[in-house]
Tab-separated table of C-alpha atoms in Angstrom:
chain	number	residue	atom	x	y	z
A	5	UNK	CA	-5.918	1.046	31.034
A	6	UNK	CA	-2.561	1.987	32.217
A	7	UNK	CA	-1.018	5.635	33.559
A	8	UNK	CA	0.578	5.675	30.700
A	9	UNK	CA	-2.382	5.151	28.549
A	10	UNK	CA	-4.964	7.408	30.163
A	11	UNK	CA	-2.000	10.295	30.418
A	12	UNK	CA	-2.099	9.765	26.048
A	13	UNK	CA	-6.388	10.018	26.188
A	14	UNK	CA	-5.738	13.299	27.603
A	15	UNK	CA	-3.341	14.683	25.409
A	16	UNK	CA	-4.383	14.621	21.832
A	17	UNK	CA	-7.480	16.195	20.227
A	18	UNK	CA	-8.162	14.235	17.440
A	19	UNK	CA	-7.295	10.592	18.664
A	20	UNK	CA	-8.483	8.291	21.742
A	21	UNK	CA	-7.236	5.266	23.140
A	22	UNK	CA	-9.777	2.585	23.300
A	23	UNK	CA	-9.834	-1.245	23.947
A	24	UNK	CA	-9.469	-3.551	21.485
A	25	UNK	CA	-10.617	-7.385	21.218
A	26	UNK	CA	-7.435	-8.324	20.000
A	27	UNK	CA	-4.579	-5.917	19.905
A	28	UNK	CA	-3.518	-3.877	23.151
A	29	UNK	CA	-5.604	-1.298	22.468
A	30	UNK	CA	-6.658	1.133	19.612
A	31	UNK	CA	-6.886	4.390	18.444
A	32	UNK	CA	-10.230	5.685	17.740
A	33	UNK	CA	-11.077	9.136	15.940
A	34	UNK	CA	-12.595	11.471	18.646
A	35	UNK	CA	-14.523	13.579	16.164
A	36	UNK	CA	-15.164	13.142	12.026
A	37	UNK	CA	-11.927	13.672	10.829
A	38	UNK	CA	-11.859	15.427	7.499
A	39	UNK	CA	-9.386	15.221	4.361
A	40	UNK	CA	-5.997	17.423	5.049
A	41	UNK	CA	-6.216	17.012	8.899
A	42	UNK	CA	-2.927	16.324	10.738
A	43	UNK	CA	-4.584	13.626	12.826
A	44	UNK	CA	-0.970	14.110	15.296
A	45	UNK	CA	2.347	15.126	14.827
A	46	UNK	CA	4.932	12.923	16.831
A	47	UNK	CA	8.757	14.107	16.850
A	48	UNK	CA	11.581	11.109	16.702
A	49	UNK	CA	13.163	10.052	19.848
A	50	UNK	CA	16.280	8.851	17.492
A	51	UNK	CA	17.184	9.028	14.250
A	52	UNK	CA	19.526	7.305	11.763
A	53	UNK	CA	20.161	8.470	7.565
A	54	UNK	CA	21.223	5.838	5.144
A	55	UNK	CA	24.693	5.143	3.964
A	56	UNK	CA	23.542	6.745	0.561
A	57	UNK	CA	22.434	9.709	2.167
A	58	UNK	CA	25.252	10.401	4.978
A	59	UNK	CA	27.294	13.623	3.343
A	60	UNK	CA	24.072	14.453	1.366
A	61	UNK	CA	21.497	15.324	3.953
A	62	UNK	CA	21.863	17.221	7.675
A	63	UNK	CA	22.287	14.427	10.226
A	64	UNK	CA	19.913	15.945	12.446
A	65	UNK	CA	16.960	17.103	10.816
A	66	UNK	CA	17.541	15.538	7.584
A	67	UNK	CA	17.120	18.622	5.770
A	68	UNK	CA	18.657	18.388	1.926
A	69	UNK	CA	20.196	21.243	0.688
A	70	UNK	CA	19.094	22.954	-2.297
A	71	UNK	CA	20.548	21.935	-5.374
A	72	UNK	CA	21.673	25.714	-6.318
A	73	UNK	CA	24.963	26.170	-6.966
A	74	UNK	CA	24.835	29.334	-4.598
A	75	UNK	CA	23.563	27.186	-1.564
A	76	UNK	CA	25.709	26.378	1.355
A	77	UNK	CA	27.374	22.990	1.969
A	78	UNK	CA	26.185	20.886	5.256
A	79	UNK	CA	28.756	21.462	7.986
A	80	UNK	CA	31.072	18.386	8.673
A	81	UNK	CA	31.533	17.759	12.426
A	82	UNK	CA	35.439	18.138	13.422
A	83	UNK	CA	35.575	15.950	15.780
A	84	UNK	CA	34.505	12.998	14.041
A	85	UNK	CA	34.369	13.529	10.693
A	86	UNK	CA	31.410	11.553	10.256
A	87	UNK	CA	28.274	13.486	10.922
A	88	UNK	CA	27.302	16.653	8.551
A	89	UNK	CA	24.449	19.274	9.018
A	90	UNK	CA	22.883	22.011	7.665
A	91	UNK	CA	24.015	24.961	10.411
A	92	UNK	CA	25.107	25.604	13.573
A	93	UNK	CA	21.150	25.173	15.350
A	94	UNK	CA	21.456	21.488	14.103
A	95	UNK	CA	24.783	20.424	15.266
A	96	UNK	CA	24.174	22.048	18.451
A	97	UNK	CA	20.908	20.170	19.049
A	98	UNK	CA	22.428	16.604	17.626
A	99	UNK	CA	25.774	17.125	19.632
A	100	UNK	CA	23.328	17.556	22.741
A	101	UNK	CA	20.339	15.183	21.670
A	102	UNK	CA	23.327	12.615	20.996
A	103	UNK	CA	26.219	13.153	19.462
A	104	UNK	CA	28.287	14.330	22.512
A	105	UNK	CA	28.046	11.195	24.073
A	106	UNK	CA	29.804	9.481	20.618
A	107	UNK	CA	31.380	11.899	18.289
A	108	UNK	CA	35.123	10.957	20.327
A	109	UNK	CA	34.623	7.307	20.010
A	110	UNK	CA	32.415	6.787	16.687
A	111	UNK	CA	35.672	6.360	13.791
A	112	UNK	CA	36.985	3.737	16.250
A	113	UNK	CA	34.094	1.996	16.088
A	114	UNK	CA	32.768	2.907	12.918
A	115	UNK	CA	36.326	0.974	11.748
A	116	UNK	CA	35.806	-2.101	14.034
A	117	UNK	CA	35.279	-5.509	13.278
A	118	UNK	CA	32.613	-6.102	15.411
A	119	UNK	CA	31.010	-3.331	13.249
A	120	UNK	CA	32.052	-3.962	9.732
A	121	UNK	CA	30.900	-7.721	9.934
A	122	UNK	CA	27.709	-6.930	10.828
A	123	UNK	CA	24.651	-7.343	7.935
A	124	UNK	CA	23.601	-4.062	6.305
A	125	UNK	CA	20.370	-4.290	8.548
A	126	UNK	CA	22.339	-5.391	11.586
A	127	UNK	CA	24.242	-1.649	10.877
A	128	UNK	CA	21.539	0.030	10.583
A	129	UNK	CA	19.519	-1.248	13.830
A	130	UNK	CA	23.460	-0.682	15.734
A	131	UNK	CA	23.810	2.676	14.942
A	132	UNK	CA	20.223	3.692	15.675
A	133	UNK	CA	20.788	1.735	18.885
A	134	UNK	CA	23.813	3.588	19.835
A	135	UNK	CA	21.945	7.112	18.847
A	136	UNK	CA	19.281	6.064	21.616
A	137	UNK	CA	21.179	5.167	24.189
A	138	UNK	CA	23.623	7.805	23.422
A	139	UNK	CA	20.898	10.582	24.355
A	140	UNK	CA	19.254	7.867	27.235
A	141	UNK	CA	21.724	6.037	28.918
A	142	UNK	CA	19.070	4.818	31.630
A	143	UNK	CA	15.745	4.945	32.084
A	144	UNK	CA	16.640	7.465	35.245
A	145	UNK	CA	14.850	10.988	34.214
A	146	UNK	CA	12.901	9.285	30.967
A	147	UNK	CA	11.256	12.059	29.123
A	148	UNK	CA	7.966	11.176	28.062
A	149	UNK	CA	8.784	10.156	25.005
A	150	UNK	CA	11.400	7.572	26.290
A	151	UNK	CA	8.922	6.232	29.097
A	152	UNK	CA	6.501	5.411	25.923
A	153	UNK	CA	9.217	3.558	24.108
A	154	UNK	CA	9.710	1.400	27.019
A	155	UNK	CA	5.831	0.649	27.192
A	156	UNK	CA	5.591	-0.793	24.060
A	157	UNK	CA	5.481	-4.744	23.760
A	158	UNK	CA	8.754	-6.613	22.950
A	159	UNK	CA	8.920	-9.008	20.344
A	160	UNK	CA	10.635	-12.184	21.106
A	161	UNK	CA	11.984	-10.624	24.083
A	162	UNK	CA	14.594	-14.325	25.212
A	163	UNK	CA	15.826	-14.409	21.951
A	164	UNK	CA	16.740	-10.448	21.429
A	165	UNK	CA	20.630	-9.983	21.872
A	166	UNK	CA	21.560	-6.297	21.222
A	167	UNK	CA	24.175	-5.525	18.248
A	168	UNK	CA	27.165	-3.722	19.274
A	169	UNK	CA	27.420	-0.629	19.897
A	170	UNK	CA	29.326	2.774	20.006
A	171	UNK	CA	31.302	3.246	23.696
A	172	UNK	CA	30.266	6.495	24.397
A	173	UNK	CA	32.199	8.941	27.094
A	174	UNK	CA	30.422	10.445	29.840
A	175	UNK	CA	29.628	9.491	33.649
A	176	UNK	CA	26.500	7.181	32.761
A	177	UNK	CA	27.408	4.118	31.034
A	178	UNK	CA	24.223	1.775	29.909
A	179	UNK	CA	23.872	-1.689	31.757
A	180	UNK	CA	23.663	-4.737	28.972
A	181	UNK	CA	20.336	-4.965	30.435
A	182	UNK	CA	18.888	-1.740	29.674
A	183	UNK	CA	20.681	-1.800	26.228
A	184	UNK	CA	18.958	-5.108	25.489
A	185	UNK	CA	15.700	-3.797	26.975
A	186	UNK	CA	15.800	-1.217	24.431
A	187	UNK	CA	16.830	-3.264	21.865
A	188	UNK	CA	13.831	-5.741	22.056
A	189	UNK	CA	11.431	-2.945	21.153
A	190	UNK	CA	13.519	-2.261	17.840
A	191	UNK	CA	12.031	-4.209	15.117
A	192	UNK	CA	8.202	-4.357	15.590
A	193	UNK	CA	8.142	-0.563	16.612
A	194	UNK	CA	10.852	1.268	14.215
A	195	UNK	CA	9.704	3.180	10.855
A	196	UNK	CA	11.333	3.622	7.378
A	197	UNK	CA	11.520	7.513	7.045
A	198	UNK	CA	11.046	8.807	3.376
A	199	UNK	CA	10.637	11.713	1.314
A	200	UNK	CA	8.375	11.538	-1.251
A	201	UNK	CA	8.068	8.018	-1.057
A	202	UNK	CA	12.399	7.413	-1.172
A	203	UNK	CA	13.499	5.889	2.281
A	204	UNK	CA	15.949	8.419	3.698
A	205	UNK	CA	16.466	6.424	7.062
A	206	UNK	CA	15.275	5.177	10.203
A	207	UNK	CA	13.588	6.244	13.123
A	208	UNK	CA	11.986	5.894	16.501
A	209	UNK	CA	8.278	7.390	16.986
A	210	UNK	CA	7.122	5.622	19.981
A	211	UNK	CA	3.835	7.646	20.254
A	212	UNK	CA	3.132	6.625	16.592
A	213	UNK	CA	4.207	3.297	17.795
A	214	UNK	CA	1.746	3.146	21.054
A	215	UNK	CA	-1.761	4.403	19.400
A	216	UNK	CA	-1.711	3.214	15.726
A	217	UNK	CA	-2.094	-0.354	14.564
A	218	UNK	CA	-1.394	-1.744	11.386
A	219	UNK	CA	-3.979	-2.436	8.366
A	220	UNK	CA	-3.312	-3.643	4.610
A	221	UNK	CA	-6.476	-1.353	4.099
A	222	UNK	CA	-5.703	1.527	6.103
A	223	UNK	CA	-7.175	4.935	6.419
A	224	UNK	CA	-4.544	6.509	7.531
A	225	UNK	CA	-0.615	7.631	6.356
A	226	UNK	CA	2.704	8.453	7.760
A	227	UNK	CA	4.328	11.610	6.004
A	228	UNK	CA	7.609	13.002	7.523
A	229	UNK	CA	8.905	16.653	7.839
A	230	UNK	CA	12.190	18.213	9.041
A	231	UNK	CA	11.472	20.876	11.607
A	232	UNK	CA	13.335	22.045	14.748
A	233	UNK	CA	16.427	20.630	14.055
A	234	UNK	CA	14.957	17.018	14.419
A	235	UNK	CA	12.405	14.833	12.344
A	236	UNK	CA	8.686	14.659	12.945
A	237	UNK	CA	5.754	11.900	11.348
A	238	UNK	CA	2.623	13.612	10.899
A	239	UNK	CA	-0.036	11.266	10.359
A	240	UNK	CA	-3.235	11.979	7.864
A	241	UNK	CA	-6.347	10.684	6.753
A	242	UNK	CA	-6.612	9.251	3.268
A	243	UNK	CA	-10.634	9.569	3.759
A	244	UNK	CA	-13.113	10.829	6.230
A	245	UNK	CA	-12.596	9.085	9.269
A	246	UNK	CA	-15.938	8.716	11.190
A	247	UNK	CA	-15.734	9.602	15.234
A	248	UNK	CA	-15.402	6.276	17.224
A	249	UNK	CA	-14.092	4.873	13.736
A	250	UNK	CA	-10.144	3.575	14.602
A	251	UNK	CA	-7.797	4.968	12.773
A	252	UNK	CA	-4.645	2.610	11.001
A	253	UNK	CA	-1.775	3.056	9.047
A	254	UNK	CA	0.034	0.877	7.409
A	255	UNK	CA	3.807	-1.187	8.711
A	256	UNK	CA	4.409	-2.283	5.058
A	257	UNK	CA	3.600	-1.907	1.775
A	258	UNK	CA	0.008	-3.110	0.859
A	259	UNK	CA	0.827	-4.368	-2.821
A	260	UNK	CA	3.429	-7.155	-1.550
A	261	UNK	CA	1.428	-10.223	-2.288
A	262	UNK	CA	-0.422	-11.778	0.707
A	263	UNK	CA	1.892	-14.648	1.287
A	264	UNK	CA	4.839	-11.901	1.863
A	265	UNK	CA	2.359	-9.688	3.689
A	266	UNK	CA	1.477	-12.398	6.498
A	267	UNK	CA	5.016	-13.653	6.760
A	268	UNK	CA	6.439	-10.362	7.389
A	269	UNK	CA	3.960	-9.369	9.743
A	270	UNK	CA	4.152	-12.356	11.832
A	271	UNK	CA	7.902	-12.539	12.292
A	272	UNK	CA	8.740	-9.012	12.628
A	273	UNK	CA	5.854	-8.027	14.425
A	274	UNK	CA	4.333	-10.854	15.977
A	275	UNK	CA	0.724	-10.650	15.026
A	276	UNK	CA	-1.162	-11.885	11.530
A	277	UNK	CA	-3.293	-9.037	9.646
A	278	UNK	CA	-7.303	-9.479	10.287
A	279	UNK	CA	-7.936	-6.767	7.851
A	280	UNK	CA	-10.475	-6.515	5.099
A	281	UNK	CA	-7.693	-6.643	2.404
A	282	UNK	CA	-6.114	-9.425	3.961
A	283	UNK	CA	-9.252	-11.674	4.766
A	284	UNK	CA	-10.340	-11.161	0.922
A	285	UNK	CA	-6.425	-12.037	-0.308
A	286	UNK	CA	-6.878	-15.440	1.777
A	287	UNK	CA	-9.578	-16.618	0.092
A	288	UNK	CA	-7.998	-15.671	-3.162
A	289	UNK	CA	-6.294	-18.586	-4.953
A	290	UNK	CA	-3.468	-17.947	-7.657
A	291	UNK	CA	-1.686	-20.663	-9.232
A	292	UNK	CA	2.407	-20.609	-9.039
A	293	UNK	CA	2.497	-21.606	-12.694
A	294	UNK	CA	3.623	-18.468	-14.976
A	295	UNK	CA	0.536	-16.745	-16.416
A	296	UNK	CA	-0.036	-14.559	-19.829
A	297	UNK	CA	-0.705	-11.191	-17.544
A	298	UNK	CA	-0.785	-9.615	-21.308
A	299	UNK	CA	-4.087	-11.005	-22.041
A	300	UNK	CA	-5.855	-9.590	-18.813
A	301	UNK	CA	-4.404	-5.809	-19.253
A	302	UNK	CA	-6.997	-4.659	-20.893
A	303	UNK	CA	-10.068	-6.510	-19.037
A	304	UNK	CA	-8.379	-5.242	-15.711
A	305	UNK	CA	-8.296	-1.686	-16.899
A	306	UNK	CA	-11.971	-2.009	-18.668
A	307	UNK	CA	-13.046	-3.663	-14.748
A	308	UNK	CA	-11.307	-0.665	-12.684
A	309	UNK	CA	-12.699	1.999	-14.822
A	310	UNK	CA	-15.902	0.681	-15.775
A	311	UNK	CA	-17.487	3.884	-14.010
A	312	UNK	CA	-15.398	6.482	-16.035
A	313	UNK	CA	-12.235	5.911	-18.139
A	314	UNK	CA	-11.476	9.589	-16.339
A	315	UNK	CA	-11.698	9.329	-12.523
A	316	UNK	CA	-10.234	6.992	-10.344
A	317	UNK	CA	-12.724	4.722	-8.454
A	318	UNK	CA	-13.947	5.866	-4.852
A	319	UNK	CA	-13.185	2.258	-3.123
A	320	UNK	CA	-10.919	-0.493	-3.397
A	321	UNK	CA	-11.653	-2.858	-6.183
A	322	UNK	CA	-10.273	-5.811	-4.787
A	323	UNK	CA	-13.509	-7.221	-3.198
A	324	UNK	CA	-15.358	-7.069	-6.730
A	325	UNK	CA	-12.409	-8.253	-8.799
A	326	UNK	CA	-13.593	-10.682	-10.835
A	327	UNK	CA	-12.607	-14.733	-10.294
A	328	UNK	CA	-10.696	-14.453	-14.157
A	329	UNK	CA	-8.527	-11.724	-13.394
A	330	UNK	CA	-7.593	-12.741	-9.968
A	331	UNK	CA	-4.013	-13.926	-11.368
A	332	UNK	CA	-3.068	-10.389	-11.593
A	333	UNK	CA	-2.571	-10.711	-8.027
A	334	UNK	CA	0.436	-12.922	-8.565
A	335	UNK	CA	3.535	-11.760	-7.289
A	336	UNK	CA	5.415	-11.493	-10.206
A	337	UNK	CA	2.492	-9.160	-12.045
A	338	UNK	CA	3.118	-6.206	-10.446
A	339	UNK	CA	6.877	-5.722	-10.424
A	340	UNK	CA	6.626	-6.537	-13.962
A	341	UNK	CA	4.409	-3.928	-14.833
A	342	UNK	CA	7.122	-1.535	-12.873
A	343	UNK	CA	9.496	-2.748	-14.585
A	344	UNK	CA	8.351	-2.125	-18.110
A	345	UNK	CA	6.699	1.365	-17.247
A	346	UNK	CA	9.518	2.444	-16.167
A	347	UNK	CA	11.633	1.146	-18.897
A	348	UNK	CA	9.351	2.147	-21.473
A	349	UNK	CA	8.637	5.938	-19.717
A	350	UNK	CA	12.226	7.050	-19.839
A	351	UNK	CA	13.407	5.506	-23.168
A	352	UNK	CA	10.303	4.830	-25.072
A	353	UNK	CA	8.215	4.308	-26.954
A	354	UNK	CA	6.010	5.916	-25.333
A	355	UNK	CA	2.967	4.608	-26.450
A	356	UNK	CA	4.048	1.049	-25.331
A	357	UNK	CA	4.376	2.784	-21.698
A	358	UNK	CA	0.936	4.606	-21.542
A	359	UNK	CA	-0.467	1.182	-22.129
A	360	UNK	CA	1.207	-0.703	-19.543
A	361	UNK	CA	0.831	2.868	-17.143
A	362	UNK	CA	-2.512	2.353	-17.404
A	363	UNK	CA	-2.896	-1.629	-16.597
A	364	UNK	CA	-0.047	-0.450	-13.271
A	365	UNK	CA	-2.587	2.048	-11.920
A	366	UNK	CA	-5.847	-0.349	-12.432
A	367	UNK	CA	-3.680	-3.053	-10.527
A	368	UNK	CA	-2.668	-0.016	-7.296
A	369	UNK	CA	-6.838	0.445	-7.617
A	370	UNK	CA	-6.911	-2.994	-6.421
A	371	UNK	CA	-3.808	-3.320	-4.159
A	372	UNK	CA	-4.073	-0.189	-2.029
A	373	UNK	CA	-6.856	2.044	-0.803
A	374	UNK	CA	-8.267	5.142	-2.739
A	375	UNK	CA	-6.118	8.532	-2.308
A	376	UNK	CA	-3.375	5.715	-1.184
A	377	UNK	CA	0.082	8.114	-1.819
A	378	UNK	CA	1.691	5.877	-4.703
A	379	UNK	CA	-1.464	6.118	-6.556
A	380	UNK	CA	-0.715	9.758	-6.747
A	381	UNK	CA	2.564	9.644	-7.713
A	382	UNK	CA	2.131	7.307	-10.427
A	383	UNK	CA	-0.890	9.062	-11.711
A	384	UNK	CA	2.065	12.168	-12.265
A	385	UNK	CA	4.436	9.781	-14.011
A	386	UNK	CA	1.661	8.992	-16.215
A	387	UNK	CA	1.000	12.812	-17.274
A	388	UNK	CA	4.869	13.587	-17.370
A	389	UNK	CA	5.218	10.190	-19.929
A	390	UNK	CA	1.979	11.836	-21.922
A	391	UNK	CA	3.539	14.707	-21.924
A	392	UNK	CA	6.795	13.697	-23.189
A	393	UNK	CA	4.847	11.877	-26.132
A	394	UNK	CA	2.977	15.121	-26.878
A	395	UNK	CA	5.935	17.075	-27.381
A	396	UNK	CA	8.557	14.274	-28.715
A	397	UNK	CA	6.754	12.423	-31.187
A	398	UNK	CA	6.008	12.814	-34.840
A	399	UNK	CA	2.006	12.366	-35.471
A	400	UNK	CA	-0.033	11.525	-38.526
A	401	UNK	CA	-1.633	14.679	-40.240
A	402	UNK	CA	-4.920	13.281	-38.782
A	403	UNK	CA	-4.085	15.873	-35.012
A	404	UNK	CA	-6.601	13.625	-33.055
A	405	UNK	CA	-4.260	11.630	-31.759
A	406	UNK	CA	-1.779	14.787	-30.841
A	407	UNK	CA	-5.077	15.942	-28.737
A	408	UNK	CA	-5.962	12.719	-27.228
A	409	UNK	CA	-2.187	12.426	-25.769
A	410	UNK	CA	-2.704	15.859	-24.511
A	411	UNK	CA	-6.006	15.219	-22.798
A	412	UNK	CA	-4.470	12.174	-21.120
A	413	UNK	CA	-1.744	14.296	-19.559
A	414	UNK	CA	-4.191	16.595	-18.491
A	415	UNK	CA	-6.493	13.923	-17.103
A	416	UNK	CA	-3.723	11.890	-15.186
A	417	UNK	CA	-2.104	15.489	-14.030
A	418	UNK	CA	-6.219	15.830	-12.345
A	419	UNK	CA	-5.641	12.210	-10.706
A	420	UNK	CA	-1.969	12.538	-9.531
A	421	UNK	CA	-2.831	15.954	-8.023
A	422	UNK	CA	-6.035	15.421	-6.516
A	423	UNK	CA	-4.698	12.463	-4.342
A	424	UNK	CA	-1.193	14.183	-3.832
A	425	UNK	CA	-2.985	17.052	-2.327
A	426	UNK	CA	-4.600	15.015	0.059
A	427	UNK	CA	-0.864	13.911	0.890
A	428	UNK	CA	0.336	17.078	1.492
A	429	UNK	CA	3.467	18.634	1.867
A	430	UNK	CA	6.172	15.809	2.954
A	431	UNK	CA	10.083	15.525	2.765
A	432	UNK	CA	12.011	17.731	0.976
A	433	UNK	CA	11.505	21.303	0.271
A	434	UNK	CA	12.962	21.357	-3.220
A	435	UNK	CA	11.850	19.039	-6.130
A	436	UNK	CA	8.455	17.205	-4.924
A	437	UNK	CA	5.630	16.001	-6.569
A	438	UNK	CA	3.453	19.173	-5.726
A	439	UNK	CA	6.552	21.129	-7.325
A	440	UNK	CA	6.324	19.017	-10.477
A	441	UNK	CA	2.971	19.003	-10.761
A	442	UNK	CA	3.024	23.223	-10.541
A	443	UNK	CA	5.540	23.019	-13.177
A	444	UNK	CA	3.976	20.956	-15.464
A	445	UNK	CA	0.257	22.116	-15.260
A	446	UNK	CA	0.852	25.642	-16.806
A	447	UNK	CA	2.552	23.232	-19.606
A	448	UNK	CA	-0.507	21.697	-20.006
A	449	UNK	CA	-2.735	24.252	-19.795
A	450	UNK	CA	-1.256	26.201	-22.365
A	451	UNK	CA	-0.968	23.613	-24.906
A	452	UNK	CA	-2.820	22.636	-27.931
């Protein structure tokens, strides 16, 4: 084990760095790790918002203003017109983080060609580039958390050629080689940053990057949180982690069907997925031929809550799913069932999307892990579109049905918050699912 690796063994309390058969290495609990632990905390090295959100969220920290109408606007740097933030602390911190090095030369090329013809993603990776070497022009004084970026494995390391990127002033200009050194540990190590489950933008978290491997099953999550003028990942359990047990968390989404799952994994980051999930998918067959998903709704939902119609189940179901309603695992199923629900949620009727709610959250039983985040937040959806039948529609003089719609908000409310707790607070101050769920439970509660 490297320098590098035993100076990260004696660093962290909850996590170890052990050898693994296949991977570099893993990381292993050091203790039992219980539910609403922040297993570590790991601040970016670089960060990058989304064209959607650039004017709408503090460049630095990523902080979103309140939506009062008495709240302050971000601050719009002078210089370049370009960057906004939330006060003086931030733009302070980002000018000397990375921003200094830039802000002169960024509309020039912000306006190039060699800029503007580049793919959306192409932009993106660019820009975060030019934030990096910005605040690290050379590997010459590396803070530790540059010195673990450049540990990490490359992928395809003779084909990587480095976008363009921003000339920056200063007396340290970056060597193509150390740009392109950087730039081959871009795609298999960056992370999509989010607030409650939206992408926001991109970042670098190279100890996150070093001690956690991927898993389609994982027992672990990545939640993000603006502090200290900068963004930071915490990491948390979704179960008990046992000591000596590692500890995963997941690249990409676990519901993208197998074939997508493997592809992705093995181009972008260079290894195939040996995971329980994924050795279970493979030996899964669907047919490509279009399939009535209609007529296994209801058997799926009967399957996943066998137990109790009122409780989510405790572990995955997709090693017990049954052979017949193994073609809800094609890839059209589940973007179909999005689809409607959320068609059918906003506009109605109602009733039409409690049913397919339902058959969408027996299918994430199957796809992801128990307590797995989107779970949660669809479990809320659920009690918000029960709600909104409770107190919209016109029932029979026969109230039974009035109080079953009201107990099923209640009940999904239960689920949604129970694994959202587990979540904890993540992203944005103002208008999260904890907020909504405080806001609608005294709703519920007082109802009849």
């Amino acid at each position: 084990m490297s320098t590098t690796d035993t100076d990260l063994n004696d660093q962290y309390d909850n996590v170890a760095l052990r050898a693994h058969p296949k991977a570099r290495s893993q990381a292993v609990a050091r203790h039992r790790i219980h539910l609403l632990t922040d297993i570590i905390k790991v601040e970016a090295l670089a960060t990058i918002l989304l064209p959607d959100e650039k004017g709408k969220r503090c460049d630095a920290c990523f902080h979103h203003p309140p939506r009062r109408n008495n709240s302050p606007p971000l601050k719009r740097c002078s210089g370049c017109a370009a960057y906004w933030y939330c006060n003086t602390r931030c733009q302070v911190n980002h000018w000397n983080l990375c921003h200094k090095g830039m802000c002169k030369q960024f509309p020039r090329y912000h306006a190039s060609e060699a800029y503007t013809n580049l793919p959306p993603h192409q932009k993106l990776d660019a820009l975060l580039l030019s934030h990096l070497v910005a605040g690290h022009p050379s590997q010459e004084h590396a803070n530790n958390s540059l010195s673990t970026f450049l540990s990490l494995l490359p992928h395809n390391p003779s084909t990587a050629v480095h976008p363009p990127i921003c000339a920056f002033s200063g007396k340290r200009t970056p060597t193509a080689e150390f740009v392109n050194h950087l730039f081959e540990r871009f795609e298999n190590n960056n992370f999509v940053i989010h607030s409650h489950l939206v992408s926001t933008g991109h970042g670098i978290f190279p100890l996150a990057s070093r001690l956690f491997n991927h898993s389609c099953a994982p027992n672990a999550v990545v939640a993000f949180i603006s502090e200290n003028c900068n963004v930071s990942m915490i990491v948390r359990p979704l179960r008990v982690i046992n000591e000596g047990e590692e500890i995963t968390i997941p690249y990409i989404d676990p519901a993208l069907p197998f074939h997508r799952r493997r592809q992705i994994l093995e181009l972008s980051y260079g290894f195939s997925c040996r995971c329980s999930s994924c050795m279970l998918s493979q030996s899964i067959r669907i047919i490509n031929s279009p399939v009535d998903f209609k007529g296994l709704e209801t058997p799926l939902i009967d399957f996943v809550f066998s137990k109790s119609p009122e409780k989510l189940p405790e572990a995955q179901c997709l090693s017990s799913l049954p052979k017949s309603l193994h073609h809800m695992l094609h890839e059209l199923c589940l973007p179909h069932l999005s689809a409607t629900f959320s068609d059918h949620s906003h506009d109605g009727p109602y009733t039409t999307a409690l049913h397919v709610g339902r058959s969408l959250l027996a299918l994430y039983c199957v796809v992801y892990p128990p307590n797995y985040p989107q779970i949660g937040m669809h479990c809320l959806e659920m009690a918000k579109t029960a709600w909104n039948k409770y107190t919209t529609e016109e029932f029979s003089s026969d109230s039974s049905q009035r109080f079953i719609t009201l107990e099923n908000a209640r009940m999904y409310l239960r689920m949604g918050e129970a694994v959202l707790s587990i979540m904890g607070p993540e992203g944005d101050i103002e208008g999260g699912p904890l907020e909504e769920i405080s806001t609608l439970k005294p709703l519920l509660v007082g109802s009849e």
